[in-house]
Amino acid sequence: MSRLPTIPRRWLILLAVILAFLPVVIDMTILHIAVPSLTLALGASATEVLWIIDIYPLLMAGLLVPMGTLADRVGNRRVLLGGLVVFGLASLLAAFAPTPALLIGARVLLALGGSMIVPCVLGIIRRTFEDERERALALGLWGTVGAAGGALGPLIGGVLLEHFWWGSAFFVNVPIMLGVVPLVFLLLPRSEVTTPGTWTPGQALLLIGGMLGLVYGIKAAVGGTQPLSVALPVALLGAALLGLFARLQLRAMTPILDLALFSRPAILAGIIMATLASGALAGVELTLAQELQYVLGKTPLQAGIFMIPIMVAAALGGPVAGHLSHRYGLRLVASASLAVSAGALAWLAMADFHHPGVGVPALLALLGLALSIGLTASSIAIMSSVAPSEGAAAGSLEATAYELGTGLGITLFGVFMSRVFRHSLTLDPELATPLAERASRSIGDSYVIAESLAAPQARALVEAAKAAFSATHSLLLMSAAALLAVVAILVCRLLRGYQTHFQNL
């Protein structure tokens, strides 16, 4: 009797780290579909909702690089296992948070755990796969999970919210972590080559403080949550801390972050592409999730099903990205995929979501496929431009770009949406001023206020809110399309001298 073929250990390791990464990436988008339910259940204001969504990618942006360099110093296995435990406990706390403030606190812990997991996953892939083509395939599969997992989040959220309370969107992570931790513990090698040098907590805190200060200052200024007299000094303090951190890195014999990485065109192009593309995509997903539920009256499950084409197409894009990049060159694949994404969004901006037909699902599929191919090609270029011992640090830069883009994208889209909504909303003159003020902040606030009104007045407020929100739809999608078109041109220019075949440094 012939024996069954044995799966090489490196592919089992890939399976383990991808399973570890899946809950983190799903958590980035699963909350989008739960926003209406969460808003009503906790009575959260528009500002609180933005922070519940935004605090996760904001903190991840500050924590990823320090955690990535820590993993290169002490070992990916140890940091990954610690991150999985923290993420599981934080998910449990978030699921049963009774107030918006406590939910925001739980999201802080989720960001800490996620920041320990993501760079380790990319670092382990870089160390495990030395062959260029195998590495491209492995990163393509990772990219599939990243793109499809993000799109899968709304569907999973919709299924859970159809049968359970909003906290189930977080509780689902707990059993996953209970299964993944033993798998990672058993499969990952206990000994690994680490980067020489020390990990200086003081310099790491400088980086974290600088990132948080700069990003928060920008968010507060743009969002109008703080006066410029507060937001501007915070942003300047963050920039000063980052400048001091950079100065220390240039002088250090073994820096926490090798700033020379930014001089490599592929890495720089990948970071820019990831930041702007993920920001546009996050804003678009949040906008669609709210329009489908608030305006079109779909349930969370129906809204999740509506977004399935993005998920399915994204799953196809990752595995073929490596092949396309080898055959046609990274520059063409990356820039063309962004251009196609921009075209799909522009077309969606003019589409009628009340009567989607075949056109809207086809455009959503095209968007998911193009972005998946482009972002996976970017990951391949970044990870192939560093030595194995720099894998977690390079991976943390890429992940930081995703998180920073997501956080700023949600903020900018949220602010833009709020301002257009406020100007477009026509309120009943008899509505009390305090109620009218809150109702004009967002469509979610309008629904919350409507619950406290008599039936005729509540109905009028809801219809007015729907009309006002629909007025923002085309503007938001067209803005995202223009942003991706600009990124396509920029990436094409940056990769002008990049070689067709991947490099091993």
XYZ file of C-alpha atoms in Angstrom:
505
model
C 0.000 0.000 0.000
C 1.387 3.393 -0.940
C 1.937 5.891 1.853
C 0.223 9.258 1.868
C 2.551 12.122 0.945
C 4.040 13.950 3.925
C 3.386 17.687 4.083
C 6.699 19.544 4.485
C 7.022 21.219 7.891
C 7.410 24.685 6.365
C 3.899 24.536 4.911
C 2.483 23.436 8.268
C 4.241 26.413 9.843
C 2.630 28.637 7.216
C -0.768 27.196 8.117
C -0.163 27.893 11.807
C 0.881 31.528 11.381
C -1.903 32.246 8.906
C -4.443 30.912 11.420
C -2.822 33.169 14.028
C -3.124 36.154 11.689
C -6.728 35.525 10.593
C -8.533 36.796 13.752
C -6.412 39.953 13.755
C -7.304 40.907 10.204
C -10.965 39.962 10.629
C -11.097 42.168 13.718
C -10.137 45.143 11.551
C -13.417 45.000 9.623
C -15.864 42.834 11.568
C -16.824 45.847 13.646
C -17.907 47.825 10.577
C -21.029 45.711 10.187
C -21.704 45.821 13.941
C -21.581 49.622 14.224
C -25.355 50.200 13.969
C -26.162 47.458 16.529
C -23.385 48.574 18.839
C -24.410 52.240 18.592
C -27.979 51.484 19.587
C -27.094 48.955 22.313
C -24.532 51.152 24.094
C -26.032 54.514 23.171
C -22.646 55.530 21.754
C -22.175 58.952 20.217
C -20.584 59.477 16.801
C -17.286 60.420 18.461
C -17.338 57.310 20.655
C -18.105 55.092 17.658
C -15.170 56.545 15.734
C -12.841 55.897 18.665
C -14.154 52.358 19.162
C -13.312 51.618 15.531
C -10.249 53.825 15.254
C -8.323 53.179 18.486
C -7.352 49.713 17.257
C -5.518 50.710 14.050
C -4.232 53.922 15.672
C -2.419 52.090 18.469
C -1.325 49.311 16.140
C 0.392 51.952 14.008
C 2.470 53.013 17.000
C 3.188 49.551 18.397
C 3.972 47.452 15.316
C 7.536 48.638 14.631
C 8.739 48.262 18.256
C 7.135 44.821 18.469
C 8.600 43.795 15.104
C 12.129 44.751 16.140
C 11.582 43.071 19.513
C 10.644 39.867 17.693
C 13.836 40.059 15.613
C 15.830 40.434 18.864
C 14.256 37.797 21.137
C 12.569 35.479 18.648
C 9.322 35.458 16.699
C 7.944 32.415 18.502
C 8.019 33.961 21.978
C 6.490 37.273 20.915
C 3.842 35.557 18.769
C 2.674 33.302 21.606
C 2.467 36.271 23.972
C 0.466 38.241 21.434
C -2.018 35.420 20.936
C -2.711 35.208 24.677
C -3.182 38.984 25.013
C -5.450 39.090 21.957
C -7.635 36.276 23.281
C -8.075 37.877 26.713
C -8.792 41.291 25.187
C -11.462 39.754 22.934
C -13.180 38.312 25.991
C -13.177 41.709 27.726
C -14.480 43.502 24.618
C -17.336 41.028 24.154
C -18.838 41.876 27.539
C -17.962 45.588 27.781
C -21.018 47.397 29.248
C -20.074 50.937 28.186
C -18.377 52.606 25.200
C -15.444 53.659 27.421
C -14.739 50.084 28.542
C -15.050 48.833 24.980
C -12.463 51.394 23.879
C -10.171 50.137 26.680
C -10.573 46.537 25.514
C -9.744 47.628 21.983
C -6.488 49.086 23.336
C -5.510 45.616 24.592
C -6.568 44.095 21.271
C -4.174 46.482 19.534
C -1.347 45.420 21.837
C -1.945 41.741 21.092
C -2.367 42.341 17.372
C 0.848 44.363 17.188
C 2.728 41.389 18.634
C 1.179 38.935 16.165
C 1.337 40.617 12.741
C 5.091 41.340 12.359
C 5.930 37.878 13.705
C 3.764 36.250 11.032
C 5.598 38.057 8.230
C 8.979 37.506 9.886
C 8.353 33.767 10.213
C 7.299 33.517 6.555
C 10.482 35.336 5.494
C 12.673 33.044 7.617
C 10.887 29.832 6.664
C 10.809 30.230 2.874
C 14.213 30.877 1.296
C 13.210 29.887 -2.229
C 11.922 32.939 -4.106
C 9.000 31.234 -5.807
C 7.907 29.405 -2.647
C 8.145 32.661 -0.722
C 6.034 34.411 -3.355
C 3.406 31.674 -3.065
C 3.501 31.802 0.746
C 3.129 35.577 0.767
C 0.365 35.254 -1.806
C -1.528 32.931 0.526
C -0.877 35.351 3.392
C -2.143 38.190 1.206
C -5.255 36.176 0.416
C -6.010 35.824 4.107
C -5.355 39.532 4.609
C -7.610 40.669 1.776
C -10.272 37.972 2.014
C -10.205 38.037 5.822
C -10.902 41.741 5.815
C -13.804 41.200 3.448
C -14.924 38.134 5.420
C -15.206 40.235 8.580
C -18.516 41.885 7.621
C -20.028 38.535 6.601
C -18.988 36.847 9.850
C -20.241 39.854 11.766
C -23.541 39.713 9.914
C -24.044 35.999 10.677
C -23.211 36.489 14.352
C -25.397 39.558 14.789
C -28.282 37.763 13.122
C -28.385 35.305 16.044
C -26.405 36.825 18.929
C -25.597 40.139 20.612
C -23.053 42.635 19.250
C -20.328 41.322 21.574
C -20.257 38.034 19.669
C -18.197 39.874 17.032
C -15.365 39.843 19.595
C -16.159 36.633 21.473
C -15.654 34.583 18.294
C -11.893 35.217 18.647
C -11.672 33.351 21.960
C -12.185 29.754 20.698
C -9.978 30.506 17.688
C -7.121 31.555 19.965
C -7.620 28.499 22.165
C -7.010 26.339 19.092
C -4.203 28.385 17.535
C -1.954 28.744 20.613
C -1.208 24.986 20.961
C -0.664 24.711 17.204
C 1.895 27.527 17.189
C 3.552 26.196 20.326
C 4.072 22.739 18.790
C 4.986 23.624 15.190
C 7.282 26.640 15.434
C 10.968 25.853 16.053
C 12.155 26.738 19.554
C 15.532 27.942 18.323
C 15.909 30.668 15.700
C 18.534 33.098 14.503
C 17.972 36.528 16.041
C 19.300 39.984 15.216
C 22.222 40.990 17.427
C 21.890 43.999 19.690
C 19.614 45.152 22.469
C 16.031 46.314 22.402
C 15.952 49.654 24.194
C 12.590 50.301 25.903
C 13.250 54.051 26.078
C 13.717 54.346 22.323
C 10.678 52.149 21.725
C 8.603 54.470 23.916
C 9.896 57.446 21.905
C 8.655 55.807 18.719
C 5.286 54.846 20.207
C 4.767 58.289 21.753
C 5.804 60.034 18.556
C 3.459 57.999 16.360
C 0.523 58.389 18.726
C 1.085 62.118 19.198
C 1.422 62.846 15.488
C -1.525 60.716 14.402
C -3.782 61.877 17.232
C -2.926 65.511 16.529
C -3.845 65.063 12.867
C -7.054 63.219 13.781
C -8.075 65.817 16.355
C -7.385 68.737 14.024
C -9.142 67.235 11.011
C -11.994 65.773 13.013
C -12.583 68.926 15.041
C -12.644 66.935 18.305
C -10.084 69.300 19.811
C -9.319 72.961 19.138
C -6.199 73.719 17.091
C -4.587 75.140 20.229
C -4.579 71.567 21.589
C -4.265 69.449 18.436
C -1.354 71.365 16.904
C 0.975 71.170 19.952
C 0.240 67.452 20.314
C 1.083 66.848 16.637
C 4.273 68.933 16.925
C 5.294 67.026 20.057
C 4.768 63.748 18.216
C 6.862 64.969 15.275
C 9.617 66.093 17.665
C 9.676 62.687 19.380
C 9.907 60.934 16.009
C 12.756 63.269 15.025
C 14.614 62.452 18.214
C 14.020 58.748 17.639
C 15.392 58.995 14.079
C 18.482 60.844 15.338
C 19.174 58.130 17.912
C 18.742 55.402 15.279
C 21.257 57.038 12.928
C 23.845 57.174 15.723
C 23.243 53.696 17.162
C 25.462 50.736 16.238
C 22.462 48.384 16.433
C 19.347 50.569 15.943
C 15.859 49.413 16.832
C 14.787 50.365 13.303
C 17.168 50.462 10.357
C 16.140 53.704 8.643
C 18.045 52.625 5.534
C 15.049 50.419 4.739
C 13.200 53.531 3.583
C 15.841 54.168 0.908
C 14.836 51.012 -0.987
C 12.274 51.960 -3.680
C 10.258 48.760 -3.355
C 9.833 49.203 0.393
C 8.954 52.894 0.065
C 6.467 52.207 -2.731
C 4.910 49.381 -0.736
C 4.499 51.555 2.354
C 2.876 54.407 0.430
C 0.648 52.025 -1.486
C -0.446 50.164 1.644
C -1.175 53.354 3.580
C -3.302 55.119 0.983
C -5.007 52.062 -0.506
C -5.962 50.613 2.889
C -7.248 54.018 3.988
C -9.470 54.335 0.949
C -10.729 50.764 1.275
C -11.499 51.106 4.995
C -13.475 54.264 4.391
C -15.403 52.697 1.536
C -16.263 49.563 3.546
C -17.482 51.617 6.500
C -19.597 53.784 4.203
C -21.155 50.797 2.415
C -21.882 48.949 5.666
C -23.810 51.933 7.033
C -25.643 52.675 3.787
C -26.740 49.073 3.348
C -28.193 48.910 6.861
C -29.340 52.438 7.627
C -30.526 53.535 4.170
C -31.481 50.300 2.415
C -32.772 48.619 5.585
C -30.727 45.440 5.220
C -29.965 43.270 8.237
C -26.306 42.800 9.279
C -26.335 39.362 7.632
C -27.797 40.721 4.392
C -25.204 43.510 4.361
C -22.439 40.967 4.879
C -23.750 38.796 2.056
C -23.868 41.858 -0.192
C -20.089 42.223 0.277
C -19.282 38.574 -0.535
C -17.991 39.406 -4.057
C -15.122 41.399 -2.536
C -14.197 38.452 -0.310
C -14.320 35.810 -3.044
C -12.369 37.885 -5.549
C -9.761 38.846 -2.950
C -9.201 35.163 -2.206
C -8.337 34.609 -5.869
C -5.984 37.561 -6.136
C -3.367 36.586 -3.558
C -2.132 33.268 -5.003
C -1.792 34.643 -8.552
C -0.024 37.865 -7.525
C 3.383 36.181 -7.298
C 3.009 34.565 -10.707
C 1.903 37.820 -12.325
C 4.737 39.773 -10.721
C 7.330 37.288 -11.964
C 5.888 37.236 -15.445
C 5.010 40.889 -16.054
C 7.092 42.721 -13.459
C 6.201 44.230 -10.127
C 5.849 47.761 -11.474
C 3.175 46.893 -14.027
C 1.216 44.613 -11.707
C 1.210 47.021 -8.741
C 0.331 50.186 -10.672
C -2.199 48.548 -12.997
C -4.047 46.886 -10.116
C -4.419 50.243 -8.369
C -5.627 51.889 -11.580
C -8.241 49.161 -12.055
C -9.311 49.592 -8.414
C -9.754 53.319 -8.986
C -11.907 52.658 -12.046
C -14.088 50.186 -10.141
C -14.682 52.684 -7.329
C -15.507 55.488 -9.768
C -18.057 53.242 -11.450
C -19.517 52.230 -8.077
C -19.897 55.917 -7.216
C -22.395 56.229 -10.070
C -24.173 52.908 -9.447
C -27.670 52.531 -8.010
C -27.433 50.374 -4.883
C -31.207 50.234 -4.602
C -31.219 48.195 -7.839
C -27.748 46.592 -7.929
C -28.458 43.965 -10.574
C -25.318 42.173 -11.776
C -23.244 45.323 -12.238
C -22.663 46.261 -8.600
C -21.563 42.763 -7.464
C -19.278 42.550 -10.520
C -17.680 45.884 -9.640
C -17.216 44.822 -6.014
C -15.525 41.635 -7.236
C -13.261 43.595 -9.574
C -12.302 45.896 -6.698
C -11.459 42.982 -4.395
C -9.439 41.163 -7.063
C -7.417 44.204 -8.128
C -6.565 45.349 -4.607
C -5.646 41.823 -3.529
C -3.219 41.400 -6.441
C -1.672 44.826 -5.974
C -1.203 44.682 -2.212
C 0.141 41.135 -2.303
C 2.657 42.144 -4.985
C 3.713 44.979 -2.709
C 4.213 42.526 0.183
C 6.354 40.280 -2.002
C 8.585 43.191 -2.992
C 9.017 44.413 0.579
C 9.782 41.028 2.108
C 12.116 40.070 -0.758
C 14.102 43.267 -0.247
C 15.343 42.366 3.241
C 17.480 39.651 4.801
C 15.717 36.948 6.856
C 16.939 38.505 10.116
C 15.137 41.749 9.193
C 11.876 40.023 8.316
C 9.834 41.063 11.354
C 11.067 44.667 11.184
C 10.183 44.964 7.478
C 6.873 43.243 8.104
C 6.113 45.686 10.898
C 6.688 48.627 8.530
C 4.226 47.187 6.049
C 1.686 46.394 8.751
C 2.123 49.877 10.218
C 1.262 51.345 6.829
C -1.930 49.268 6.704
C -2.968 50.236 10.224
C -2.074 53.896 9.832
C -3.949 54.060 6.556
C -6.974 52.320 8.058
C -7.057 54.599 11.081
C -6.640 57.832 9.162
C -8.932 56.631 6.382
C -11.779 55.932 8.788
C -11.231 59.281 10.499
C -11.081 61.314 7.287
C -14.038 59.517 5.734
C -15.960 59.799 9.009
C -15.326 63.529 9.289
C -16.158 64.121 5.637
C -19.300 62.034 5.972
C -20.361 63.875 9.122
C -19.933 67.325 7.594
C -21.752 66.495 4.371
C -24.481 64.785 6.379
C -24.906 67.822 8.638
C -25.294 70.176 5.670
C -27.633 67.824 3.799
C -29.958 66.969 6.692
C -33.297 68.766 6.785
C -34.757 68.685 10.298
C -38.226 69.384 11.649
C -38.190 72.965 13.030
C -40.169 71.746 16.056
C -37.392 69.330 17.107
C -35.736 70.525 20.332
C -32.350 72.157 19.795
C -30.269 69.646 21.836
C -31.911 66.742 20.014
C -31.462 68.420 16.640
C -27.796 69.069 17.396
C -27.072 65.416 18.131
C -29.238 64.103 15.279
C -27.236 66.169 12.784
C -23.900 64.562 13.756
C -24.419 61.238 11.962
C -27.091 58.886 10.692
C -26.464 56.666 13.721
C -27.195 59.590 16.053
C -30.354 60.329 14.074
C -31.579 56.776 14.659
C -30.777 57.018 18.379
C -32.731 60.288 18.696
C -35.605 58.875 16.644
C -36.130 56.143 19.246
C -37.097 58.805 21.806
C -39.599 60.598 19.565
C -43.254 60.023 18.760
C -43.912 57.817 15.718
C -44.668 60.527 13.101
C -41.727 62.714 14.130
C -39.397 59.692 14.388
C -40.404 58.524 10.921
C -39.741 61.959 9.451
C -36.309 62.167 11.091
C -35.286 58.707 9.816
C -36.377 59.508 6.246
C -34.518 62.825 6.338
C -31.386 61.067 7.654
C -31.540 58.462 4.876
C -31.774 61.146 2.211
C -28.884 63.094 3.724
C -26.661 60.032 3.964
C -27.337 59.022 0.363
C -26.117 62.457 -0.715
C -22.628 61.579 0.580
C -22.394 58.234 -1.207
C -21.113 59.264 -4.617
C -18.766 61.902 -3.205
C -17.081 59.441 -0.864
C -16.559 56.705 -3.442
C -15.373 59.121 -6.107
C -12.888 60.646 -3.649
C -11.501 57.190 -2.880
C -11.208 56.479 -6.626
C -9.231 59.676 -7.187
C -6.907 58.805 -4.303
C -6.143 55.345 -5.697
C -5.507 56.795 -9.169
C -2.903 59.164 -7.713
C -1.279 56.270 -5.808
C -1.112 54.211 -9.029
C 0.876 56.959 -10.765
C 3.162 57.426 -7.746
C 3.907 53.697 -7.425
C 4.644 53.456 -11.148
C 7.223 56.240 -10.827
C 8.841 54.855 -7.666
C 9.281 51.388 -9.184
C 10.714 52.678 -12.460
C 14.140 51.157 -11.760
C 12.969 48.064 -9.900
C 14.124 44.744 -11.386
C 11.614 42.236 -12.673
C 13.048 39.399 -10.608
C 12.998 39.534 -6.834
C 16.197 40.292 -5.007
C 17.718 38.534 -2.027
C 19.779 40.844 0.094
